[in-house]
Amino acid sequence: LGTKCKLCIALPGSAILLDFQAELIHCKENRYGFKFISEDLATLTHLRKLIELNTGDAEATRSELSTWLNSC
């Protein structure tokens, strides 16, 4: 626990990879929990697009993400 690592998530049916710097925060049997520490610009862009596609409201998504990022 507490180990920092690079976590790469491949999206099924796509060449898209989401790359994160992460920290292992829990482990039980073969299940692991990670805290995402940082990500690259391409990963952030893919995540934003996924949220937009799933919510159906690109402008609201951008507004919410902008507000969230400015509060960090």
PDB file of C-alpha atoms in Angstrom:
ATOM      1  CA  LEU A   1       0.000   0.000   0.000  1.00  0.00           C
ATOM      2  CA  GLY A   2       1.132   3.513  -0.747  1.00  0.00           C
ATOM      3  CA  THR A   3       3.103   2.358  -3.780  1.00  0.00           C
ATOM      4  CA  LYS A   4       3.092   4.884  -6.605  1.00  0.00           C
ATOM      5  CA  CYS A   5       2.870   3.584 -10.148  1.00  0.00           C
ATOM      6  CA  LYS A   6       1.881   4.301 -13.730  1.00  0.00           C
ATOM      7  CA  LEU A   7      -1.608   2.971 -14.458  1.00  0.00           C
ATOM      8  CA  CYS A   8      -2.635   2.479 -18.087  1.00  0.00           C
ATOM      9  CA  ILE A   9      -6.272   1.716 -18.941  1.00  0.00           C
ATOM     10  CA  ALA A  10      -7.068   0.489 -22.465  1.00  0.00           C
ATOM     11  CA  LEU A  11     -10.568   1.285 -23.710  1.00  0.00           C
ATOM     12  CA  PRO A  12     -12.123  -1.847 -25.262  1.00  0.00           C
ATOM     13  CA  GLY A  13     -12.632  -1.680 -29.024  1.00  0.00           C
ATOM     14  CA  SER A  14     -10.382   1.364 -29.299  1.00  0.00           C
ATOM     15  CA  ALA A  15      -6.734   2.313 -29.600  1.00  0.00           C
ATOM     16  CA  ILE A  16      -7.243   4.857 -26.783  1.00  0.00           C
ATOM     17  CA  LEU A  17      -5.109   4.480 -23.675  1.00  0.00           C
ATOM     18  CA  LEU A  18      -5.708   6.434 -20.489  1.00  0.00           C
ATOM     19  CA  ASP A  19      -2.432   7.000 -18.632  1.00  0.00           C
ATOM     20  CA  PHE A  20      -2.362   7.986 -14.974  1.00  0.00           C
ATOM     21  CA  GLN A  21       0.159   8.379 -12.212  1.00  0.00           C
ATOM     22  CA  ALA A  22      -1.542   6.567  -9.344  1.00  0.00           C
ATOM     23  CA  GLU A  23      -1.103   5.340  -5.795  1.00  0.00           C
ATOM     24  CA  LEU A  24      -2.254   1.941  -4.552  1.00  0.00           C
ATOM     25  CA  ILE A  25      -4.611   2.662  -1.646  1.00  0.00           C
ATOM     26  CA  HIS A  26      -6.193  -0.729  -1.002  1.00  0.00           C
ATOM     27  CA  CYS A  27      -5.812  -4.345  -2.001  1.00  0.00           C
ATOM     28  CA  LYS A  28      -8.129  -7.248  -1.200  1.00  0.00           C
ATOM     29  CA  GLU A  29      -7.526 -10.631  -2.792  1.00  0.00           C
ATOM     30  CA  ASN A  30      -7.218  -9.847  -6.522  1.00  0.00           C
ATOM     31  CA  ARG A  31      -8.924  -6.429  -6.333  1.00  0.00           C
ATOM     32  CA  TYR A  32      -6.967  -3.208  -6.196  1.00  0.00           C
ATOM     33  CA  GLY A  33      -7.959   0.393  -5.535  1.00  0.00           C
ATOM     34  CA  PHE A  34      -5.975   3.313  -6.871  1.00  0.00           C
ATOM     35  CA  LYS A  35      -5.999   7.038  -6.247  1.00  0.00           C
ATOM     36  CA  PHE A  36      -5.255   8.938  -9.447  1.00  0.00           C
ATOM     37  CA  ILE A  37      -2.547  11.530  -8.808  1.00  0.00           C
ATOM     38  CA  SER A  38      -2.087  12.983 -12.285  1.00  0.00           C
ATOM     39  CA  GLU A  39      -2.731  12.362 -15.959  1.00  0.00           C
ATOM     40  CA  ASP A  40      -1.428  13.667 -19.264  1.00  0.00           C
ATOM     41  CA  LEU A  41      -3.292  16.071 -21.534  1.00  0.00           C
ATOM     42  CA  ALA A  42      -4.383  13.333 -23.966  1.00  0.00           C
ATOM     43  CA  THR A  43      -5.918  11.306 -21.119  1.00  0.00           C
ATOM     44  CA  LEU A  44      -7.737  14.335 -19.747  1.00  0.00           C
ATOM     45  CA  THR A  45      -9.067  15.128 -23.227  1.00  0.00           C
ATOM     46  CA  HIS A  46     -10.323  11.554 -23.708  1.00  0.00           C
ATOM     47  CA  LEU A  47     -12.003  11.581 -20.286  1.00  0.00           C
ATOM     48  CA  ARG A  48     -13.730  14.888 -21.062  1.00  0.00           C
ATOM     49  CA  LYS A  49     -14.996  13.518 -24.380  1.00  0.00           C
ATOM     50  CA  LEU A  50     -16.294  10.330 -22.704  1.00  0.00           C
ATOM     51  CA  ILE A  51     -18.205  12.400 -20.143  1.00  0.00           C
ATOM     52  CA  GLU A  52     -19.625  14.635 -22.880  1.00  0.00           C
ATOM     53  CA  LEU A  53     -20.793  11.621 -24.890  1.00  0.00           C
ATOM     54  CA  ASN A  54     -22.390   9.985 -21.849  1.00  0.00           C
ATOM     55  CA  THR A  55     -24.154  13.108 -20.583  1.00  0.00           C
ATOM     56  CA  GLY A  56     -25.205  14.402 -23.994  1.00  0.00           C
ATOM     57  CA  ASP A  57     -24.399  17.979 -22.966  1.00  0.00           C
ATOM     58  CA  ALA A  58     -20.923  19.067 -24.040  1.00  0.00           C
ATOM     59  CA  GLU A  59     -21.273  22.680 -22.851  1.00  0.00           C
ATOM     60  CA  ALA A  60     -22.475  21.715 -19.355  1.00  0.00           C
ATOM     61  CA  THR A  61     -19.634  19.194 -19.095  1.00  0.00           C
ATOM     62  CA  ARG A  62     -17.027  21.805 -20.060  1.00  0.00           C
ATOM     63  CA  SER A  63     -18.488  24.290 -17.593  1.00  0.00           C
ATOM     64  CA  GLU A  64     -18.482  21.770 -14.717  1.00  0.00           C
ATOM     65  CA  LEU A  65     -14.944  20.587 -15.481  1.00  0.00           C
ATOM     66  CA  SER A  66     -13.698  24.163 -15.766  1.00  0.00           C
ATOM     67  CA  THR A  67     -15.220  25.039 -12.394  1.00  0.00           C
ATOM     68  CA  TRP A  68     -13.753  21.903 -10.819  1.00  0.00           C
ATOM     69  CA  LEU A  69     -10.268  22.480 -12.272  1.00  0.00           C
ATOM     70  CA  ASN A  70     -10.243  26.109 -11.153  1.00  0.00           C
ATOM     71  CA  SER A  71     -11.030  25.053  -7.583  1.00  0.00           C
ATOM     72  CA  CYS A  72      -8.005  22.717  -7.371  1.00  0.00           C
TER      73      CYS A  72
END
